[in-house]
PDB file of C-alpha atoms and ligand atoms in Angstrom:
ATOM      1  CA  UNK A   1       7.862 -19.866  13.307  1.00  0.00           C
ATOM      2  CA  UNK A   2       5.761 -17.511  15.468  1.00  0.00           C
ATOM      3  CA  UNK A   3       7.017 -14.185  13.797  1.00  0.00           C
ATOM      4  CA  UNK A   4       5.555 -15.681  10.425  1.00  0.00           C
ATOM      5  CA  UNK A   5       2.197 -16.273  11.520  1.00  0.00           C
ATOM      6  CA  UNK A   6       2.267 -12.890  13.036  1.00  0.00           C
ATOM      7  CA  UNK A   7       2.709 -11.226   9.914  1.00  0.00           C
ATOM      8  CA  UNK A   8       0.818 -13.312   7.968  1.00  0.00           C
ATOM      9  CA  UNK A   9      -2.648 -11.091   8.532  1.00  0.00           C
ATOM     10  CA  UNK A  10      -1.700  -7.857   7.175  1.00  0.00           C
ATOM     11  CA  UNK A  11       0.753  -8.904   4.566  1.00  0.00           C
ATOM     12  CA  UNK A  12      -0.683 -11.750   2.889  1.00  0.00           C
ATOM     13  CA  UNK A  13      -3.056 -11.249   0.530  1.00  0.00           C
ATOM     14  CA  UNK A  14      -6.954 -11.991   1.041  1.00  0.00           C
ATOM     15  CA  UNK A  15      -7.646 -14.142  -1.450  1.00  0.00           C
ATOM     16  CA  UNK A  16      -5.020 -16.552  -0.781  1.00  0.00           C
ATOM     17  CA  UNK A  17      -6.496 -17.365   2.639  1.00  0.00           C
ATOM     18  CA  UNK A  18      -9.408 -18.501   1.512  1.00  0.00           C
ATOM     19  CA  UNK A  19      -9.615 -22.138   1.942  1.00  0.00           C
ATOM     20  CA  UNK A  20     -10.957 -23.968  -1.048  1.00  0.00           C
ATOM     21  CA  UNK A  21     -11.776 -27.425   1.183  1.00  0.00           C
ATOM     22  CA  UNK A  22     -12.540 -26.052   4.527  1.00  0.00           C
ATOM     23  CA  UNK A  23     -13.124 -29.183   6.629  1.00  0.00           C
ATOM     24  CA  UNK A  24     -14.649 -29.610   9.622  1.00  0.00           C
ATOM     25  CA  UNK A  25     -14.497 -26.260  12.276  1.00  0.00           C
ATOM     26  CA  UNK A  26     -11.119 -26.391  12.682  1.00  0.00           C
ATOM     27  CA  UNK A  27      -9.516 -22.862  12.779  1.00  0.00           C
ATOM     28  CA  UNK A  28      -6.047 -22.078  10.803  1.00  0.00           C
ATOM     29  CA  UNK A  29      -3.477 -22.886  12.524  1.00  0.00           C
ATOM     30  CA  UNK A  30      -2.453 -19.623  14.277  1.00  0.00           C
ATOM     31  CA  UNK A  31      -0.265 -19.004  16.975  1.00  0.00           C
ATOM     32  CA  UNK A  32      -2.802 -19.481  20.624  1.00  0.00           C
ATOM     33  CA  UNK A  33      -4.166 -16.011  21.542  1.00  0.00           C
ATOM     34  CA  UNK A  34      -6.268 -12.848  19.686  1.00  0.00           C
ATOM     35  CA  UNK A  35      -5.294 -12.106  16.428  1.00  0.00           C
ATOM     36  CA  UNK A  36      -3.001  -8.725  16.218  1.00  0.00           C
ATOM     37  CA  UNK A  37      -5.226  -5.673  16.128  1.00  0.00           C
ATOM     38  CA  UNK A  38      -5.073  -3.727  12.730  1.00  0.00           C
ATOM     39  CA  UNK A  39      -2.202  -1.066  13.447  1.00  0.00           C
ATOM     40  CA  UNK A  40      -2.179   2.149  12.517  1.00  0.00           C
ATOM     41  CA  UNK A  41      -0.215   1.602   9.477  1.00  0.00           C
ATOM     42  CA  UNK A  42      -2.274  -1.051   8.269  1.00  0.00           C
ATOM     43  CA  UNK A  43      -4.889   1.515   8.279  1.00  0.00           C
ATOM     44  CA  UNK A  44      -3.018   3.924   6.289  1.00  0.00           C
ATOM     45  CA  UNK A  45      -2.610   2.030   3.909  1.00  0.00           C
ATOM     46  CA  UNK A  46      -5.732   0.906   3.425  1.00  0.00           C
ATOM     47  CA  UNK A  47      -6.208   4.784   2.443  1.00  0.00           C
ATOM     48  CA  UNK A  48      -3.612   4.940   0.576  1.00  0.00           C
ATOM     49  CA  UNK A  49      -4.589   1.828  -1.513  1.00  0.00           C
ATOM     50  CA  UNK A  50      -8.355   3.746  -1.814  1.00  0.00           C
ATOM     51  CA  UNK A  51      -6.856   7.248  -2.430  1.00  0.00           C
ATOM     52  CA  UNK A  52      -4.707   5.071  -5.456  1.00  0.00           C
ATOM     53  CA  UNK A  53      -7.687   3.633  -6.830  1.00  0.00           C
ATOM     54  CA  UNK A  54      -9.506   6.742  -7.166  1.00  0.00           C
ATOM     55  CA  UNK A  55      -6.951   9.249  -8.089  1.00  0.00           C
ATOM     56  CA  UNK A  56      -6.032   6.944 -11.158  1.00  0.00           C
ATOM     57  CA  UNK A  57      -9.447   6.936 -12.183  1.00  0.00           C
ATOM     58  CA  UNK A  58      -9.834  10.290 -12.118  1.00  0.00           C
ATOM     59  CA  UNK A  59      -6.670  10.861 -13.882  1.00  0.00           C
ATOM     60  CA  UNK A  60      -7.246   7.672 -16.639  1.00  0.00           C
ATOM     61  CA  UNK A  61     -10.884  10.002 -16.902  1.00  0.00           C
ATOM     62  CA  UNK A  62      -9.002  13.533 -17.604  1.00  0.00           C
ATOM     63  CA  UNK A  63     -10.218  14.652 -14.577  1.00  0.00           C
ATOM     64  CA  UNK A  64      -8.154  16.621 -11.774  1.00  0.00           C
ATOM     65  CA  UNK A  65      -5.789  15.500  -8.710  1.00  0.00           C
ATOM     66  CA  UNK A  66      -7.895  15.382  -5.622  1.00  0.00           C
ATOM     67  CA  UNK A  67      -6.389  17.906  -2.504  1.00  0.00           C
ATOM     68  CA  UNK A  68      -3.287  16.855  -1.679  1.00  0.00           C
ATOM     69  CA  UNK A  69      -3.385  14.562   0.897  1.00  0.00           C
ATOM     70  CA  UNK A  70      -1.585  15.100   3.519  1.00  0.00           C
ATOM     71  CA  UNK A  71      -2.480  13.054   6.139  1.00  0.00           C
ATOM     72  CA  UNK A  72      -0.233  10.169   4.362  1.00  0.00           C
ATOM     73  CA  UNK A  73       2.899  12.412   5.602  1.00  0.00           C
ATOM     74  CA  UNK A  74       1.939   9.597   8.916  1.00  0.00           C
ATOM     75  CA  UNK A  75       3.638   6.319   7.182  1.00  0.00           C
ATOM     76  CA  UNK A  76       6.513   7.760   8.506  1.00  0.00           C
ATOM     77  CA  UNK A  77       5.676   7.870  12.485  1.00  0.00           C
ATOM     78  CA  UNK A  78       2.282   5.298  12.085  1.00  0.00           C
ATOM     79  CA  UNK A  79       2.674   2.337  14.191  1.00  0.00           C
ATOM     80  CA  UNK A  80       3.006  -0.953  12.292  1.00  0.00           C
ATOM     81  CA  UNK A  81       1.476  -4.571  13.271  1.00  0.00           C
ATOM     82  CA  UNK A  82       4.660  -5.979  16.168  1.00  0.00           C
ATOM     83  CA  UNK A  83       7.935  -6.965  13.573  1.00  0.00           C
ATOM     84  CA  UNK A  84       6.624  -5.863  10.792  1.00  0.00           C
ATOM     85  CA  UNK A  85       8.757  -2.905  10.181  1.00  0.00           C
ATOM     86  CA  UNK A  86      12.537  -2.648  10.062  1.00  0.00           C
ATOM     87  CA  UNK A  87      13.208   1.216   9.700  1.00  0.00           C
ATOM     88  CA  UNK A  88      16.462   0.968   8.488  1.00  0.00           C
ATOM     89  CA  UNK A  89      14.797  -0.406   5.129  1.00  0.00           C
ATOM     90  CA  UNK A  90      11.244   0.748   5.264  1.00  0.00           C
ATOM     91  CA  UNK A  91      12.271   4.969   6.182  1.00  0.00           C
ATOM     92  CA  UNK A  92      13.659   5.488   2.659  1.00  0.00           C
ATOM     93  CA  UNK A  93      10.871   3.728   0.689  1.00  0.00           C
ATOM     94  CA  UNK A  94       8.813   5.919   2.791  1.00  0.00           C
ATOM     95  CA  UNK A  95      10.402   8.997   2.248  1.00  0.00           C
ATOM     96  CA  UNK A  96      10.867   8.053  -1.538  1.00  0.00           C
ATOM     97  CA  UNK A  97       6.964   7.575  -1.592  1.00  0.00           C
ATOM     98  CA  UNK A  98       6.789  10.820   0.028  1.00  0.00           C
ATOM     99  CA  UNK A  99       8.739  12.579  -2.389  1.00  0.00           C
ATOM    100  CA  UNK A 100       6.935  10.317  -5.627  1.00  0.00           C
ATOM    101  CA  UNK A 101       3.714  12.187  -3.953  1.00  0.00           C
ATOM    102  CA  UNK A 102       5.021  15.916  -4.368  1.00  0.00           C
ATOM    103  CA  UNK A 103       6.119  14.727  -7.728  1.00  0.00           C
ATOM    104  CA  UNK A 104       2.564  13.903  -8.634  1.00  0.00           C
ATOM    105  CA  UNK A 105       0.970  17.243  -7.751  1.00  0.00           C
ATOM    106  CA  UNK A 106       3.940  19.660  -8.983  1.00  0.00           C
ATOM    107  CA  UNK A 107       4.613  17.520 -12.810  1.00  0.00           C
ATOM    108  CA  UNK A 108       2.798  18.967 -15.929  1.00  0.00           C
ATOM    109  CA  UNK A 109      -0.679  17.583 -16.734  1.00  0.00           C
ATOM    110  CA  UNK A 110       0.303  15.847 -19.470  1.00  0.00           C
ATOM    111  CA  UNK A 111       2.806  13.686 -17.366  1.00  0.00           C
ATOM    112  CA  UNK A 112       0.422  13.073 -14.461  1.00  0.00           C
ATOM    113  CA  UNK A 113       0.167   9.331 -15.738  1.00  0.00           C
ATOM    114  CA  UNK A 114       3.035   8.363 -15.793  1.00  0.00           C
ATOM    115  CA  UNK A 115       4.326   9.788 -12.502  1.00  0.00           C
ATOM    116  CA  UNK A 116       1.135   8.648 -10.626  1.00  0.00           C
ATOM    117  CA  UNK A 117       2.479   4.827 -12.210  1.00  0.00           C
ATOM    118  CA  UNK A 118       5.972   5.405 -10.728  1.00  0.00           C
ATOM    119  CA  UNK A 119       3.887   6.433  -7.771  1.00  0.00           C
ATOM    120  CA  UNK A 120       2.695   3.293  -7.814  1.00  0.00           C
ATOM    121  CA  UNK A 121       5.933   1.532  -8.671  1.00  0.00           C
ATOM    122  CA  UNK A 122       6.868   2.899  -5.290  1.00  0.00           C
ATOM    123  CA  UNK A 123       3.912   1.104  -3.495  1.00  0.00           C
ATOM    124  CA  UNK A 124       5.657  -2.577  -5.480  1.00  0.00           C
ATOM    125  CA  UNK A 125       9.145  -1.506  -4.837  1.00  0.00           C
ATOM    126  CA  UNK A 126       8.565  -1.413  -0.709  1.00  0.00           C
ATOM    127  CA  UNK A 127       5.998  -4.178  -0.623  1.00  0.00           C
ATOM    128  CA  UNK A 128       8.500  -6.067  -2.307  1.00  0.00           C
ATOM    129  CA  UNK A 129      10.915  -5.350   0.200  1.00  0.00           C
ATOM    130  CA  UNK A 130       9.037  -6.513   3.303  1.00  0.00           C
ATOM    131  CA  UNK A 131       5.388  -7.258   2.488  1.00  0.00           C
ATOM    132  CA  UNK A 132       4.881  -9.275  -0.410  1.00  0.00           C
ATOM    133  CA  UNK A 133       1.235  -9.879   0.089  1.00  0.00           C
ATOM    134  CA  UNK A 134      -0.804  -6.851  -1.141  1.00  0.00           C
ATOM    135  CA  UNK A 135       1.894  -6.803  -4.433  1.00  0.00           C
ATOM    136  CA  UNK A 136      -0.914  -8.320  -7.002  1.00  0.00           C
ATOM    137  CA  UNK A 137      -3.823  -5.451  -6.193  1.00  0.00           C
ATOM    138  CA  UNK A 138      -1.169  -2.556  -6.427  1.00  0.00           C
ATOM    139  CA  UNK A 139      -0.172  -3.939  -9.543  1.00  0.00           C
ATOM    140  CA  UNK A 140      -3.980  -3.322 -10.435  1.00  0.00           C
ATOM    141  CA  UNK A 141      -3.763   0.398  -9.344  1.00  0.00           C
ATOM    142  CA  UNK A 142      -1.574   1.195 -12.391  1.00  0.00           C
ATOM    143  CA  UNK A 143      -3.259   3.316 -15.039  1.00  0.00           C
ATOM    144  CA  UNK A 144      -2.696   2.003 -18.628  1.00  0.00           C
ATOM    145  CA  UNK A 145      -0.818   3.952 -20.919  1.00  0.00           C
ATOM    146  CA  UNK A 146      -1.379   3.160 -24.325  1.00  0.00           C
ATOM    147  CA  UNK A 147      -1.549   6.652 -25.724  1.00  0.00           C
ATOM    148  CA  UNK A 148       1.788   5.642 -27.434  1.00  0.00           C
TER     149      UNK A 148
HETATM  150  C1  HEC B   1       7.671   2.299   2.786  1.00  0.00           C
HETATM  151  C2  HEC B   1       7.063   1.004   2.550  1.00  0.00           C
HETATM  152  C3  HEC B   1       5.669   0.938   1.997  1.00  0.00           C
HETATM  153  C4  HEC B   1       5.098   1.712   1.005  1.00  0.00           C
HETATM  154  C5  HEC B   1       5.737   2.840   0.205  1.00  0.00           C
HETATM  155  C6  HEC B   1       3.761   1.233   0.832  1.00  0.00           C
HETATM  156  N1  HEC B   1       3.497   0.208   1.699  1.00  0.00           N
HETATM  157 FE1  HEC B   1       1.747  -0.781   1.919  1.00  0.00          FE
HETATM  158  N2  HEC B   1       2.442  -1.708   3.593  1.00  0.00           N
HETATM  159  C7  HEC B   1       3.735  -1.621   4.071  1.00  0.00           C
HETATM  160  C8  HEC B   1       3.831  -2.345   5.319  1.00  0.00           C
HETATM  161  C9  HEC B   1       5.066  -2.493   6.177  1.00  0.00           C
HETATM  162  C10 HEC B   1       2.550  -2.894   5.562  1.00  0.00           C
HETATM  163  C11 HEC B   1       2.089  -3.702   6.778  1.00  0.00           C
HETATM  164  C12 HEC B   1       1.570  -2.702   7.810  1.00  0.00           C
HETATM  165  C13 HEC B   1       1.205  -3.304   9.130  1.00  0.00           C
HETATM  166  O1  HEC B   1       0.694  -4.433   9.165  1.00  0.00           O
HETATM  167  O2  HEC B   1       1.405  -2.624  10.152  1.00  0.00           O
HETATM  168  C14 HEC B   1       1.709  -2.484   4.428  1.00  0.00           C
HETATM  169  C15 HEC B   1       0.380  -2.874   4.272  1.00  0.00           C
HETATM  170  C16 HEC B   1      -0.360  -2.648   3.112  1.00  0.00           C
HETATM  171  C17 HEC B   1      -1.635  -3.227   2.829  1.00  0.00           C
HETATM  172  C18 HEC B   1      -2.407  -4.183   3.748  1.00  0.00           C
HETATM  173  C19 HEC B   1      -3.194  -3.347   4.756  1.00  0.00           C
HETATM  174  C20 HEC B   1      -4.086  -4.225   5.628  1.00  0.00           C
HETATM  175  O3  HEC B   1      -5.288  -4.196   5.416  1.00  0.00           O
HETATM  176  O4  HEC B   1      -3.547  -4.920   6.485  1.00  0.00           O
HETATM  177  C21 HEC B   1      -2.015  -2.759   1.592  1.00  0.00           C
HETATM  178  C22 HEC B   1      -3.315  -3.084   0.826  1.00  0.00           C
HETATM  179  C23 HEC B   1      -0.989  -1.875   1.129  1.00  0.00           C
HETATM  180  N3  HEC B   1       0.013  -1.833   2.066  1.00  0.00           N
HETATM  181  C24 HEC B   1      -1.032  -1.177  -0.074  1.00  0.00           C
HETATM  182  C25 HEC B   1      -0.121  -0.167  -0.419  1.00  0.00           C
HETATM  183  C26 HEC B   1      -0.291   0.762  -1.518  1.00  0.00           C
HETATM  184  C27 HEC B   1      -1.455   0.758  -2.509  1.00  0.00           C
HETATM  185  C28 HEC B   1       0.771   1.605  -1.486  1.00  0.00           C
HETATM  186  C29 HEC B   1       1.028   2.807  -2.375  1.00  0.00           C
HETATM  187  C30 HEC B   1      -0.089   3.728  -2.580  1.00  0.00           C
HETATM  188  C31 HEC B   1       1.640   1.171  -0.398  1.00  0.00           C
HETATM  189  N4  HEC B   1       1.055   0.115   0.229  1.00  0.00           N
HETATM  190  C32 HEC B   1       2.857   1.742  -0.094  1.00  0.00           C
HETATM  191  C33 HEC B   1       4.781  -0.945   3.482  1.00  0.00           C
HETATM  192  C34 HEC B   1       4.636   0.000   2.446  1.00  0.00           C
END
């Protein structure tokens, strides 16, 4: 089904398109014509998923938030890859992300781990909704807590 192999690029996840017996130069079987450009979303995320990384470090470290970053107040206006997006069910992950955001940078210090997980959590809980791909790396992003 076309729609499929249109989402397939952003959503799945990299490793799983490798090939392990690539034959002869035969490309995978795509629907005929360019490959969707990465959308604006896509590339969002991708800071998002970098901002993640390093802010969990920092915090698993004892170091300080970085600056607020605003700039991710876009997922909710950022154009996604063609079909990718239903609004109806993506807006109030967004928003909820939004809101797990302020959480992060208004909690005590000594809870800053465990929001910046639900923070996190957030990421899974939408990707599991509609873009089960990048699920295993945010998984990753999760700082452990074993202070307990
Ligand atoms: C409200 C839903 C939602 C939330 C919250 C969300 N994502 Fe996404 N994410 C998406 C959608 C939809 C796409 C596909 C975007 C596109 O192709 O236009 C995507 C794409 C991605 C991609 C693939 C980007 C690429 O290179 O194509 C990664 C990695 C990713 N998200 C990581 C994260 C991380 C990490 C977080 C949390 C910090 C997060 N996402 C939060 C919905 C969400």
């Amino acid at each position: 089904m076309a729609l499929a192999a249109i989402l397939l690029p952003a959503c799945s996840s990299r490793m799983a398109q490798v090939d392990p017996a690539p034959t002869h130069a035969e490309p995978a079987r795509v629907v005929k014509g360019q490959p969707p450009p990465t959308s604006q979303l896509a590339l969002l995320m991708r800071d998002m998923t970098a901002y993640a990384d390093s802010t969990g470090k920092h915090l698993a470290a004892g170091k300080d938030l970085p600056e607020y970053p605003k700039r991710f107040k876009a997922i909710m206006t950022a154009e996604s890859t063609p079909g990718m997006v239903d609004h109806s069910t993506f807006d109030p992950y967004a928003q909820a992300w939004l809101n797990q955001l302020d959480a992060l940078y208004t909690s005590p210090t000594s809870e800053r781990t465990e929001v910046f997980n639900a923070l996190v959590q957030t990421c899974a809980a939408c990707h599991g909704q509609m873009c089960p791909g990048p699920l295993v790396r945010i998984k990753k992003l999760t700082i452990p807590e074993n202070e307990e």
